PDB file of C-alpha atoms and ligand atoms in Angstrom:
ATOM      1  CA  THR K 130      -9.876 -19.306 -13.934  1.00 61.00           C
ATOM      2  CA  ARG K 131     -11.181 -17.631 -10.794  1.00 76.00           C
ATOM      3  CA  CYS K 132      -9.740 -18.400  -7.381  1.00 79.00           C
ATOM      4  CA  GLU K 133     -12.492 -19.904  -5.262  1.00 86.00           C
ATOM      5  CA  ILE K 134     -13.210 -20.316  -1.578  1.00 91.00           C
ATOM      6  CA  GLY K 135     -12.427 -23.951  -0.776  1.00 93.00           C
ATOM      7  CA  ASP K 136      -9.396 -24.151  -3.064  1.00 95.00           C
ATOM      8  CA  SER K 137      -6.228 -25.654  -1.628  1.00 97.00           C
ATOM      9  CA  LEU K 138      -3.184 -23.381  -1.327  1.00 98.00           C
ATOM     10  CA  GLU K 139      -1.662 -24.973  -4.440  1.00 97.00           C
ATOM     11  CA  GLU K 140      -4.908 -24.649  -6.459  1.00 97.00           C
ATOM     12  CA  PHE K 141      -5.272 -21.014  -5.400  1.00 97.00           C
ATOM     13  CA  LEU K 142      -1.677 -20.067  -6.221  1.00 98.00           C
ATOM     14  CA  THR K 143      -1.738 -21.871  -9.572  1.00 97.00           C
ATOM     15  CA  LYS K 144      -4.742 -19.712 -10.554  1.00 96.00           C
ATOM     16  CA  ALA K 145      -3.313 -16.532  -8.995  1.00 97.00           C
ATOM     17  CA  THR K 146       0.183 -16.412 -10.525  1.00 97.00           C
ATOM     18  CA  PRO K 147       2.124 -17.959 -13.444  1.00 97.00           C
ATOM     19  CA  ASP K 148       5.335 -17.722 -11.368  1.00 98.00           C
ATOM     20  CA  LYS K 149       6.088 -21.356 -10.540  1.00 98.00           C
ATOM     21  CA  GLY K 150       9.111 -20.388  -8.407  1.00 98.00           C
ATOM     22  CA  LEU K 151       6.994 -18.096  -6.244  1.00 98.00           C
ATOM     23  CA  ILE K 152       4.380 -20.843  -5.868  1.00 98.00           C
ATOM     24  CA  ARG K 153       7.039 -23.321  -4.736  1.00 98.00           C
ATOM     25  CA  LEU K 154       8.410 -20.821  -2.219  1.00 98.00           C
ATOM     26  CA  LEU K 155       4.986 -19.984  -0.738  1.00 98.00           C
ATOM     27  CA  VAL K 156       3.948 -23.664  -0.570  1.00 98.00           C
ATOM     28  CA  SER K 157       7.268 -24.574   1.081  1.00 98.00           C
ATOM     29  CA  MET K 158       6.775 -21.791   3.662  1.00 98.00           C
ATOM     30  CA  GLY K 159       3.278 -23.188   4.276  1.00 98.00           C
ATOM     31  CA  GLU K 160       4.824 -26.515   5.284  1.00 98.00           C
ATOM     32  CA  ALA K 161       7.088 -24.730   7.786  1.00 98.00           C
ATOM     33  CA  LEU K 162       4.144 -22.758   9.212  1.00 98.00           C
ATOM     34  CA  ARG K 163       2.214 -25.999   9.750  1.00 97.00           C
ATOM     35  CA  THR K 164       5.118 -27.531  11.717  1.00 96.00           C
ATOM     36  CA  ILE K 165       5.711 -24.332  13.709  1.00 95.00           C
ATOM     37  CA  SER K 166       2.024 -24.225  14.622  1.00 95.00           C
ATOM     38  CA  PHE K 167       2.218 -27.772  16.001  1.00 93.00           C
ATOM     39  CA  LYS K 168       5.464 -27.081  17.914  1.00 90.00           C
ATOM     40  CA  VAL K 169       4.094 -23.881  19.468  1.00 89.00           C
ATOM     41  CA  LYS K 170       1.115 -25.836  20.788  1.00 86.00           C
ATOM     42  CA  THR K 171       3.071 -28.798  22.137  1.00 81.00           C
ATOM     43  CA  ALA K 172       6.513 -27.664  23.304  1.00 73.00           C
ATOM     44  CA  SER K 173       6.392 -26.929  27.032  1.00 59.00           C
ATOM     45  CA  CYS K 174       8.462 -23.755  27.145  1.00 59.00           C
ATOM     46  CA  GLY K 175       9.966 -22.247  30.237  1.00 55.00           C
ATOM     47  CA  GLY K 176      12.413 -19.382  29.800  1.00 57.00           C
ATOM     48  CA  THR K 177      14.610 -19.809  26.735  1.00 56.00           C
ATOM     49  CA  GLN K 178      14.626 -23.612  26.540  1.00 60.00           C
ATOM     50  CA  CYS K 179      11.858 -26.010  25.586  1.00 54.00           C
ATOM     51  CA  VAL K 180      11.670 -29.592  26.797  1.00 54.00           C
ATOM     52  CA  ASN K 181       9.872 -32.184  24.699  1.00 48.00           C
ATOM     53  CA  SER K 182       7.896 -35.136  26.055  1.00 50.00           C
ATOM     54  CA  PHE K 183      11.099 -37.268  26.119  1.00 48.00           C
ATOM     55  CA  GLY K 184      12.839 -34.733  28.311  1.00 50.00           C
ATOM     56  CA  ASP K 185      15.287 -33.796  25.552  1.00 50.00           C
ATOM     57  CA  GLU K 186      16.368 -30.197  25.741  1.00 50.00           C
ATOM     58  CA  GLN K 187      15.144 -28.455  22.594  1.00 52.00           C
ATOM     59  CA  LEU K 188      15.662 -25.140  20.917  1.00 59.00           C
ATOM     60  CA  ALA K 189      13.480 -22.392  22.250  1.00 81.00           C
ATOM     61  CA  VAL K 190      10.417 -22.408  20.049  1.00 85.00           C
ATOM     62  CA  ASP K 191      11.340 -19.213  18.249  1.00 84.00           C
ATOM     63  CA  LEU K 192      14.788 -20.585  17.379  1.00 86.00           C
ATOM     64  CA  LEU K 193      13.098 -23.757  16.165  1.00 89.00           C
ATOM     65  CA  ALA K 194      10.746 -21.678  13.999  1.00 94.00           C
ATOM     66  CA  ASN K 195      13.767 -19.800  12.645  1.00 93.00           C
ATOM     67  CA  LYS K 196      15.493 -23.077  11.693  1.00 94.00           C
ATOM     68  CA  LEU K 197      12.353 -24.504  10.018  1.00 96.00           C
ATOM     69  CA  LEU K 198      11.830 -21.377   7.897  1.00 98.00           C
ATOM     70  CA  PHE K 199      15.438 -21.253   6.655  1.00 98.00           C
ATOM     71  CA  GLU K 200      15.128 -24.964   5.752  1.00 98.00           C
ATOM     72  CA  ALA K 201      11.854 -24.325   3.905  1.00 98.00           C
ATOM     73  CA  LEU K 202      13.458 -21.524   1.886  1.00 98.00           C
ATOM     74  CA  SER K 203      16.479 -23.646   1.017  1.00 98.00           C
ATOM     75  CA  TYR K 204      14.219 -26.549   0.049  1.00 97.00           C
ATOM     76  CA  SER K 205      12.157 -24.302  -2.268  1.00 98.00           C
ATOM     77  CA  HIS K 206      15.241 -23.869  -4.551  1.00 98.00           C
ATOM     78  CA  PHE K 207      13.986 -20.366  -5.449  1.00 98.00           C
ATOM     79  CA  CYS K 208      15.423 -18.352  -2.583  1.00 98.00           C
ATOM     80  CA  LYS K 209      18.697 -16.522  -3.159  1.00 98.00           C
ATOM     81  CA  TYR K 210      19.166 -14.750   0.206  1.00 98.00           C
ATOM     82  CA  ALA K 211      17.225 -14.891   3.455  1.00 98.00           C
ATOM     83  CA  CYS K 212      17.588 -13.180   6.813  1.00 97.00           C
ATOM     84  CA  SER K 213      15.550 -13.154  10.001  1.00 96.00           C
ATOM     85  CA  GLU K 214      15.178 -11.215  13.237  1.00 93.00           C
ATOM     86  CA  GLU K 215      17.221 -14.052  14.831  1.00 90.00           C
ATOM     87  CA  ILE K 216      19.923 -14.056  12.092  1.00 92.00           C
ATOM     88  CA  PRO K 217      19.915 -10.613  10.423  1.00 94.00           C
ATOM     89  CA  GLU K 218      22.996 -11.336   8.247  1.00 95.00           C
ATOM     90  CA  LEU K 219      22.009 -12.402   4.685  1.00 97.00           C
ATOM     91  CA  GLN K 220      22.207 -16.218   4.406  1.00 98.00           C
ATOM     92  CA  ASP K 221      22.825 -17.678   0.935  1.00 98.00           C
ATOM     93  CA  MET K 222      19.998 -20.158   0.299  1.00 98.00           C
ATOM     94  CA  GLY K 223      21.439 -21.394  -2.979  1.00 97.00           C
ATOM     95  CA  GLY K 224      18.579 -20.279  -5.215  1.00 98.00           C
ATOM     96  CA  PRO K 225      18.986 -18.216  -8.406  1.00 98.00           C
ATOM     97  CA  VAL K 226      19.059 -14.410  -8.599  1.00 98.00           C
ATOM     98  CA  GLU K 227      17.176 -14.382 -11.940  1.00 98.00           C
ATOM     99  CA  GLY K 228      13.695 -15.701 -11.257  1.00 97.00           C
ATOM    100  CA  GLY K 229      14.644 -16.163  -7.598  1.00 98.00           C
ATOM    101  CA  PHE K 230      13.696 -14.221  -4.486  1.00 98.00           C
ATOM    102  CA  SER K 231      15.090 -12.925  -1.224  1.00 98.00           C
ATOM    103  CA  VAL K 232      13.055 -13.285   1.950  1.00 98.00           C
ATOM    104  CA  ALA K 233      13.112 -11.502   5.316  1.00 98.00           C
ATOM    105  CA  PHE K 234      11.143 -12.978   8.198  1.00 98.00           C
ATOM    106  CA  ASP K 235      10.243 -12.683  11.846  1.00 96.00           C
ATOM    107  CA  PRO K 236      10.094 -16.373  12.783  1.00 95.00           C
ATOM    108  CA  LEU K 237       7.831 -16.072  15.791  1.00 94.00           C
ATOM    109  CA  ASP K 238       6.601 -12.580  16.547  1.00 93.00           C
ATOM    110  CA  GLY K 239       5.433 -12.248  20.128  1.00 85.00           C
ATOM    111  CA  SER K 240       7.440 -15.293  21.300  1.00 75.00           C
ATOM    112  CA  SER K 241       7.462 -13.643  24.734  1.00 76.00           C
ATOM    113  CA  ILE K 242       3.685 -14.243  24.919  1.00 79.00           C
ATOM    114  CA  VAL K 243       3.759 -17.943  23.950  1.00 80.00           C
ATOM    115  CA  ASP K 244       3.809 -18.974  27.631  1.00 79.00           C
ATOM    116  CA  THR K 245       0.711 -16.857  28.313  1.00 86.00           C
ATOM    117  CA  ASN K 246      -0.955 -18.787  25.472  1.00 89.00           C
ATOM    118  CA  PHE K 247      -1.674 -15.654  23.427  1.00 92.00           C
ATOM    119  CA  THR K 248      -1.786 -15.897  19.646  1.00 95.00           C
ATOM    120  CA  VAL K 249       1.650 -15.530  18.007  1.00 95.00           C
ATOM    121  CA  GLY K 250       2.762 -15.589  14.412  1.00 97.00           C
ATOM    122  CA  THR K 251       5.346 -15.696  11.669  1.00 98.00           C
ATOM    123  CA  ILE K 252       5.772 -12.720   9.317  1.00 98.00           C
ATOM    124  CA  PHE K 253       7.662 -12.758   6.019  1.00 99.00           C
ATOM    125  CA  GLY K 254       8.191 -10.594   2.950  1.00 99.00           C
ATOM    126  CA  VAL K 255       9.362 -11.802  -0.497  1.00 99.00           C
ATOM    127  CA  TRP K 256      11.445  -9.487  -2.710  1.00 98.00           C
ATOM    128  CA  PRO K 257      12.596 -10.256  -6.261  1.00 98.00           C
ATOM    129  CA  GLY K 258      16.253 -11.160  -6.855  1.00 98.00           C
ATOM    130  CA  ASP K 259      18.976 -10.584  -4.286  1.00 98.00           C
ATOM    131  CA  LYS K 260      18.116  -7.283  -2.578  1.00 98.00           C
ATOM    132  CA  LEU K 261      16.655  -6.806   0.911  1.00 98.00           C
ATOM    133  CA  THR K 262      18.024  -3.282   1.496  1.00 98.00           C
ATOM    134  CA  GLY K 263      17.788  -0.251  -0.752  1.00 98.00           C
ATOM    135  CA  VAL K 264      14.329  -1.538  -1.631  1.00 98.00           C
ATOM    136  CA  THR K 265      10.848  -0.545  -0.413  1.00 98.00           C
ATOM    137  CA  GLY K 266       7.910  -2.584   0.835  1.00 98.00           C
ATOM    138  CA  ARG K 267       6.165  -1.792  -2.452  1.00 98.00           C
ATOM    139  CA  ASP K 268       8.874  -3.805  -4.246  1.00 98.00           C
ATOM    140  CA  GLN K 269       7.694  -7.025  -2.545  1.00 98.00           C
ATOM    141  CA  VAL K 270       6.271  -9.673  -4.881  1.00 98.00           C
ATOM    142  CA  ALA K 271       4.436 -11.250  -1.934  1.00 98.00           C
ATOM    143  CA  ALA K 272       4.016 -10.986   1.821  1.00 99.00           C
ATOM    144  CA  ALA K 273       2.429 -13.314   4.359  1.00 99.00           C
ATOM    145  CA  MET K 274       1.854 -14.151   7.978  1.00 98.00           C
ATOM    146  CA  GLY K 275       1.142 -17.352   9.832  1.00 98.00           C
ATOM    147  CA  VAL K 276      -1.376 -16.739  12.647  1.00 98.00           C
ATOM    148  CA  MET K 277      -1.026 -19.350  15.390  1.00 96.00           C
ATOM    149  CA  GLY K 278      -3.991 -19.179  17.752  1.00 96.00           C
ATOM    150  CA  PRO K 279      -6.926 -21.481  18.500  1.00 95.00           C
ATOM    151  CA  ARG K 280      -7.061 -21.835  14.692  1.00 97.00           C
ATOM    152  CA  THR K 281      -3.989 -21.639  12.482  1.00 98.00           C
ATOM    153  CA  THR K 282      -4.236 -19.467   9.375  1.00 98.00           C
ATOM    154  CA  TYR K 283      -1.884 -18.478   6.579  1.00 98.00           C
ATOM    155  CA  VAL K 284      -2.669 -14.972   5.313  1.00 98.00           C
ATOM    156  CA  LEU K 285      -0.969 -13.902   2.084  1.00 98.00           C
ATOM    157  CA  ALA K 286      -1.012 -11.250  -0.627  1.00 98.00           C
ATOM    158  CA  LEU K 287       0.646 -11.202  -4.045  1.00 98.00           C
ATOM    159  CA  LYS K 288       1.751  -7.907  -5.600  1.00 97.00           C
ATOM    160  CA  ASP K 289       0.059  -8.689  -8.932  1.00 95.00           C
ATOM    161  CA  CYS K 290      -3.149 -10.206  -7.570  1.00 95.00           C
ATOM    162  CA  PRO K 291      -5.963  -8.212  -5.917  1.00 96.00           C
ATOM    163  CA  GLY K 292      -6.917  -8.836  -2.306  1.00 97.00           C
ATOM    164  CA  THR K 293      -5.467 -10.464   0.774  1.00 98.00           C
ATOM    165  CA  HIS K 294      -6.267 -14.147   1.151  1.00 98.00           C
ATOM    166  CA  GLU K 295      -6.771 -16.317   4.246  1.00 98.00           C
ATOM    167  CA  PHE K 296      -6.132 -20.058   4.373  1.00 98.00           C
ATOM    168  CA  LEU K 297      -7.197 -22.254   7.306  1.00 98.00           C
ATOM    169  CA  LEU K 298      -5.075 -25.231   8.426  1.00 98.00           C
ATOM    170  CA  LEU K 299      -7.369 -28.249   8.384  1.00 97.00           C
ATOM    171  CA  ASP K 300      -6.985 -31.339  10.611  1.00 92.00           C
ATOM    172  CA  GLU K 301      -5.395 -33.327   7.799  1.00 90.00           C
ATOM    173  CA  GLY K 302      -2.722 -30.656   7.493  1.00 94.00           C
ATOM    174  CA  LYS K 303      -4.035 -29.028   4.293  1.00 97.00           C
ATOM    175  CA  TRP K 304      -4.438 -25.287   3.835  1.00 98.00           C
ATOM    176  CA  GLN K 305      -7.940 -24.356   2.639  1.00 98.00           C
ATOM    177  CA  HIS K 306      -8.812 -20.955   1.129  1.00 98.00           C
ATOM    178  CA  VAL K 307     -11.496 -19.518   3.435  1.00 97.00           C
ATOM    179  CA  LYS K 308     -11.623 -15.742   2.929  1.00 97.00           C
ATOM    180  CA  ASP K 309     -10.607 -12.841   0.683  1.00 97.00           C
ATOM    181  CA  THR K 310     -10.432  -9.256   1.957  1.00 98.00           C
ATOM    182  CA  THR K 311     -10.562  -6.380  -0.546  1.00 98.00           C
ATOM    183  CA  GLU K 312     -12.051  -3.589   1.586  1.00 98.00           C
ATOM    184  CA  ILE K 313     -11.201  -2.214   5.038  1.00 98.00           C
ATOM    185  CA  GLY K 314     -14.252  -0.191   6.068  1.00 97.00           C
ATOM    186  CA  GLU K 315     -14.985   2.163   8.976  1.00 96.00           C
ATOM    187  CA  GLY K 316     -15.509   0.684  12.402  1.00 97.00           C
ATOM    188  CA  LYS K 317     -14.741   1.826  15.940  1.00 98.00           C
ATOM    189  CA  MET K 318     -12.086  -0.699  16.978  1.00 98.00           C
ATOM    190  CA  PHE K 319      -8.621   0.341  18.064  1.00 98.00           C
ATOM    191  CA  SER K 320      -5.467  -1.580  18.782  1.00 98.00           C
ATOM    192  CA  PRO K 321      -3.036   0.877  20.399  1.00 97.00           C
ATOM    193  CA  GLY K 322       0.585  -0.267  20.893  1.00 96.00           C
ATOM    194  CA  ASN K 323       3.434   1.353  22.794  1.00 95.00           C
ATOM    195  CA  LEU K 324       1.136   3.353  25.108  1.00 95.00           C
ATOM    196  CA  ARG K 325       4.179   4.449  27.149  1.00 96.00           C
ATOM    197  CA  ALA K 326       4.890   6.818  24.215  1.00 97.00           C
ATOM    198  CA  THR K 327       1.855   8.934  25.243  1.00 97.00           C
ATOM    199  CA  SER K 328       3.850  10.156  28.262  1.00 97.00           C
ATOM    200  CA  ASP K 329       5.883  12.522  26.052  1.00 97.00           C
ATOM    201  CA  ASN K 330       4.000  12.429  22.760  1.00 98.00           C
ATOM    202  CA  PRO K 331       0.942  14.620  23.475  1.00 98.00           C
ATOM    203  CA  ASP K 332      -0.442  14.143  19.956  1.00 98.00           C
ATOM    204  CA  TYR K 333      -0.506  10.360  20.416  1.00 98.00           C
ATOM    205  CA  ALA K 334      -2.231  10.937  23.776  1.00 98.00           C
ATOM    206  CA  LYS K 335      -4.763  13.133  21.960  1.00 98.00           C
ATOM    207  CA  LEU K 336      -5.432  10.338  19.420  1.00 98.00           C
ATOM    208  CA  ILE K 337      -5.949   7.732  22.169  1.00 98.00           C
ATOM    209  CA  ASP K 338      -8.240  10.195  24.019  1.00 98.00           C
ATOM    210  CA  TYR K 339     -10.300  10.532  20.830  1.00 98.00           C
ATOM    211  CA  TYR K 340     -10.792   6.747  20.589  1.00 98.00           C
ATOM    212  CA  ILE K 341     -11.827   6.583  24.257  1.00 98.00           C
ATOM    213  CA  ARG K 342     -14.204   9.585  23.992  1.00 98.00           C
ATOM    214  CA  GLU K 343     -15.792   8.129  20.825  1.00 98.00           C
ATOM    215  CA  LYS K 344     -16.304   4.811  22.628  1.00 98.00           C
ATOM    216  CA  TYR K 345     -14.088   2.690  20.339  1.00 98.00           C
ATOM    217  CA  THR K 346     -13.776  -0.990  21.231  1.00 98.00           C
ATOM    218  CA  LEU K 347     -10.293  -1.810  22.528  1.00 98.00           C
ATOM    219  CA  ARG K 348      -8.732  -4.924  20.992  1.00 98.00           C
ATOM    220  CA  TYR K 349      -5.012  -5.249  21.810  1.00 97.00           C
ATOM    221  CA  THR K 350      -2.989  -8.350  22.720  1.00 95.00           C
ATOM    222  CA  GLY K 351       0.579  -7.105  22.342  1.00 93.00           C
ATOM    223  CA  GLY K 352       1.105  -9.503  19.445  1.00 95.00           C
ATOM    224  CA  MET K 353       1.409  -7.632  16.159  1.00 97.00           C
ATOM    225  CA  VAL K 354       0.263 -10.623  14.072  1.00 98.00           C
ATOM    226  CA  PRO K 355      -3.162 -11.164  15.710  1.00 98.00           C
ATOM    227  CA  ASP K 356      -3.616  -7.429  16.350  1.00 98.00           C
ATOM    228  CA  VAL K 357      -3.151  -6.659  12.638  1.00 98.00           C
ATOM    229  CA  ASN K 358      -4.869  -9.852  11.454  1.00 98.00           C
ATOM    230  CA  GLN K 359      -8.089  -8.759  13.184  1.00 98.00           C
ATOM    231  CA  ILE K 360      -8.262  -5.646  10.957  1.00 98.00           C
ATOM    232  CA  ILE K 361      -8.075  -7.841   7.830  1.00 98.00           C
ATOM    233  CA  VAL K 362     -10.587 -10.426   9.113  1.00 98.00           C
ATOM    234  CA  LYS K 363     -13.069  -7.904  10.608  1.00 98.00           C
ATOM    235  CA  GLU K 364     -12.424  -5.498   7.692  1.00 98.00           C
ATOM    236  CA  LYS K 365     -12.269  -2.510  10.065  1.00 98.00           C
ATOM    237  CA  GLY K 366     -10.202  -0.901  12.827  1.00 97.00           C
ATOM    238  CA  ILE K 367      -6.923   0.889  13.467  1.00 98.00           C
ATOM    239  CA  PHE K 368      -3.619  -0.466  14.809  1.00 98.00           C
ATOM    240  CA  THR K 369      -1.024   2.027  16.037  1.00 98.00           C
ATOM    241  CA  ASN K 370       2.480   1.744  17.430  1.00 98.00           C
ATOM    242  CA  VAL K 371       3.903   5.271  17.827  1.00 98.00           C
ATOM    243  CA  ALA K 372       7.318   6.519  19.013  1.00 98.00           C
ATOM    244  CA  SER K 373       8.228   9.402  21.308  1.00 98.00           C
ATOM    245  CA  PRO K 374      11.464  10.991  22.625  1.00 97.00           C
ATOM    246  CA  SER K 375      11.503   8.492  25.502  1.00 97.00           C
ATOM    247  CA  ALA K 376      10.003   5.500  23.644  1.00 96.00           C
ATOM    248  CA  LYS K 377      11.902   4.957  20.401  1.00 95.00           C
ATOM    249  CA  ALA K 378      10.154   3.314  17.431  1.00 96.00           C
ATOM    250  CA  LYS K 379      10.098  -0.403  18.179  1.00 94.00           C
ATOM    251  CA  LEU K 380       8.710  -2.273  15.156  1.00 96.00           C
ATOM    252  CA  ARG K 381      11.075  -3.437  12.424  1.00 97.00           C
ATOM    253  CA  LEU K 382      10.461  -2.085   8.927  1.00 98.00           C
ATOM    254  CA  LEU K 383      11.967  -5.040   6.996  1.00 98.00           C
ATOM    255  CA  PHE K 384      10.829  -8.003   9.116  1.00 98.00           C
ATOM    256  CA  GLU K 385       7.413  -6.812  10.355  1.00 98.00           C
ATOM    257  CA  VAL K 386       6.066  -3.462   9.109  1.00 98.00           C
ATOM    258  CA  ALA K 387       6.659  -3.750   5.336  1.00 98.00           C
ATOM    259  CA  PRO K 388       5.245  -7.297   4.938  1.00 99.00           C
ATOM    260  CA  LEU K 389       2.181  -6.479   7.084  1.00 99.00           C
ATOM    261  CA  GLY K 390       1.904  -3.207   5.165  1.00 99.00           C
ATOM    262  CA  LEU K 391       1.454  -5.130   1.919  1.00 99.00           C
ATOM    263  CA  LEU K 392      -1.146  -7.404   3.525  1.00 99.00           C
ATOM    264  CA  ILE K 393      -3.129  -4.402   4.825  1.00 99.00           C
ATOM    265  CA  GLU K 394      -2.923  -2.387   1.569  1.00 98.00           C
ATOM    266  CA  LYS K 395      -3.785  -5.339  -0.694  1.00 98.00           C
ATOM    267  CA  ALA K 396      -6.779  -5.870   1.628  1.00 98.00           C
ATOM    268  CA  GLY K 397      -7.941  -2.338   0.755  1.00 98.00           C
ATOM    269  CA  GLY K 398      -6.554  -0.717   3.906  1.00 98.00           C
ATOM    270  CA  TYR K 399      -3.974   2.023   4.379  1.00 98.00           C
ATOM    271  CA  SER K 400      -0.711   2.284   6.280  1.00 98.00           C
ATOM    272  CA  SER K 401       1.288   5.230   7.563  1.00 98.00           C
ATOM    273  CA  ASP K 402       4.430   6.177   9.453  1.00 98.00           C
ATOM    274  CA  GLY K 403       2.730   9.526  10.090  1.00 98.00           C
ATOM    275  CA  HIS K 404       3.608  10.992   6.690  1.00 97.00           C
ATOM    276  CA  GLN K 405       3.578   8.251   4.037  1.00 98.00           C
ATOM    277  CA  SER K 406       2.605   4.680   3.321  1.00 98.00           C
ATOM    278  CA  VAL K 407       5.080   2.352   5.038  1.00 98.00           C
ATOM    279  CA  LEU K 408       5.450   0.680   1.617  1.00 98.00           C
ATOM    280  CA  ASP K 409       7.161   3.821   0.273  1.00 98.00           C
ATOM    281  CA  LYS K 410       9.887   3.891   2.937  1.00 98.00           C
ATOM    282  CA  VAL K 411      13.304   2.817   1.614  1.00 98.00           C
ATOM    283  CA  ILE K 412      14.686  -0.007   3.762  1.00 98.00           C
ATOM    284  CA  ASN K 413      18.213   1.307   4.442  1.00 98.00           C
ATOM    285  CA  ASN K 414      19.300  -1.385   6.878  1.00 96.00           C
ATOM    286  CA  VAL K 415      17.872  -4.667   8.137  1.00 95.00           C
ATOM    287  CA  ASP K 416      17.324  -3.414  11.674  1.00 94.00           C
ATOM    288  CA  GLU K 417      15.547  -0.140  10.784  1.00 97.00           C
ATOM    289  CA  ARG K 418      12.557   0.606  13.066  1.00 97.00           C
ATOM    290  CA  THR K 419       9.502   2.749  12.386  1.00 98.00           C
ATOM    291  CA  GLN K 420       6.279   3.897  13.958  1.00 98.00           C
ATOM    292  CA  VAL K 421       3.234   2.601  12.117  1.00 98.00           C
ATOM    293  CA  ALA K 422      -0.533   2.735  11.825  1.00 98.00           C
ATOM    294  CA  TYR K 423      -2.708   0.354   9.785  1.00 99.00           C
ATOM    295  CA  GLY K 424      -6.424   0.877   9.175  1.00 98.00           C
ATOM    296  CA  SER K 425      -9.185   2.251   6.985  1.00 98.00           C
ATOM    297  CA  LYS K 426      -8.604   5.402   4.932  1.00 98.00           C
ATOM    298  CA  ASN K 427     -10.434   7.701   7.362  1.00 98.00           C
ATOM    299  CA  GLU K 428      -8.625   6.271  10.377  1.00 98.00           C
ATOM    300  CA  ILE K 429      -5.249   6.813   8.676  1.00 98.00           C
ATOM    301  CA  ILE K 430      -6.257  10.380   7.736  1.00 98.00           C
ATOM    302  CA  ARG K 431      -7.164  10.998  11.417  1.00 98.00           C
ATOM    303  CA  PHE K 432      -3.829   9.441  12.512  1.00 98.00           C
ATOM    304  CA  GLU K 433      -1.755  11.666  10.181  1.00 98.00           C
ATOM    305  CA  GLU K 434      -3.761  14.828  10.927  1.00 98.00           C
ATOM    306  CA  THR K 435      -3.662  14.318  14.722  1.00 98.00           C
ATOM    307  CA  LEU K 436       0.067  13.566  14.807  1.00 98.00           C
ATOM    308  CA  TYR K 437       1.294  15.964  12.121  1.00 97.00           C
ATOM    309  CA  GLY K 438      -1.541  18.396  11.366  1.00 98.00           C
ATOM    310  CA  LYS K 439      -2.136  17.201   7.813  1.00 98.00           C
ATOM    311  CA  SER K 440      -2.720  14.081   5.740  1.00 98.00           C
ATOM    312  CA  ARG K 441      -1.484  13.250   2.214  1.00 97.00           C
ATOM    313  CA  LEU K 442      -4.745  11.279   1.760  1.00 97.00           C
ATOM    314  CA  LYS K 443      -7.073  14.271   1.947  1.00 93.00           C
TER     315      LYS K 443
HETATM  316  P1  P6P N 515       4.184  -2.764  23.109  1.00 93.12           P
HETATM  317  C1  P6P N 515       5.939  -8.013  20.271  1.00 93.12           C
HETATM  318  O1  P6P N 515       7.107  -8.083  21.021  1.00 93.12           O
HETATM  319  C2  P6P N 515       6.022  -6.793  19.380  1.00 93.12           C
HETATM  320  O2  P6P N 515       7.200  -6.790  18.652  1.00 93.12           O
HETATM  321  C3  P6P N 515       4.827  -6.764  18.451  1.00 93.12           C
HETATM  322  O3  P6P N 515       4.371  -8.030  18.158  1.00 93.12           O
HETATM  323  C4  P6P N 515       3.814  -5.979  19.243  1.00 93.12           C
HETATM  324  O4  P6P N 515       2.889  -5.301  18.414  1.00 93.12           O
HETATM  325  C5  P6P N 515       4.683  -5.000  19.983  1.00 93.12           C
HETATM  326  O5  P6P N 515       5.943  -5.641  20.186  1.00 93.12           O
HETATM  327  C6  P6P N 515       4.081  -4.665  21.305  1.00 93.12           C
HETATM  328  O6  P6P N 515       4.702  -3.463  21.732  1.00 93.12           O
HETATM  329  O7  P6P N 515       5.080  -1.593  23.246  1.00 93.12           O
HETATM  330  O8  P6P N 515       2.753  -2.399  22.913  1.00 93.12           O
HETATM  331  O9  P6P N 515       4.353  -3.814  24.169  1.00 93.12           O
END
């Protein structure tokens, strides 16, 4: 039966995949995202510690998010290993290898912009079995992000199901299916990260000059989750975060770039590290970094041609 707008997360997933273990894992992660969203809004954070309304010292909100996500994975009973940007060593979650999954996550990306009240988010990727290295982003069975802003959304894609799907957190705490994205079209919106790299990467400077000369609309918050989410929701745009000799690649392949790469490509967009889809890069170690661009086909062709003179997509 067709997935419909208005379905709950459980109704949607039950129609989208026969894999009951994957459904349990994604629903369990949805519970953690709901709690994280509430904590981000209510914990008064200064520096690394948060203080709750009773004056108790609490974990900094990103450490709290980390704890909640590990608990959710353990509770799902279908997670074998998990690791996070906070705890990069594989943690045994007790789930099975056969029929089970391993998950890598960034518990709260952009936690340094929580105090400025910018939108932050959780990113995670789900791989089959017990491997999180020696695999590629294309091996993921699912990927998702929690987007914690004025509204809280849960954006997910399944390898075997077309499209990228957005769920809105309703007042009563339920996730409601509100949007599917299957096309990323052309549109002059750019979200340029790591601009310091233009100082000694003249090709990146040339690309940014092009966007300015062609009067692109600038939309950049410094939070990868909302900056990439906008491309999926608006179904247009280009996000870049490029390296240079003096500004090494910053974004993490396993915890950020591969999961968001699946979300963008299942939404009908393209990704690139300059030469190839980020989903085709072998993840050799958990802390591997890469430069990345996400966007429509033509924007990714322009990115690859401007930086390296040719594009595999032409
Ligand atoms: P820059 C946030 O710390 C982050 O990891 C991503 O969320 C964001 O896209 C990037 O760094 C921002 O990098 O160099 O533009 O400040």
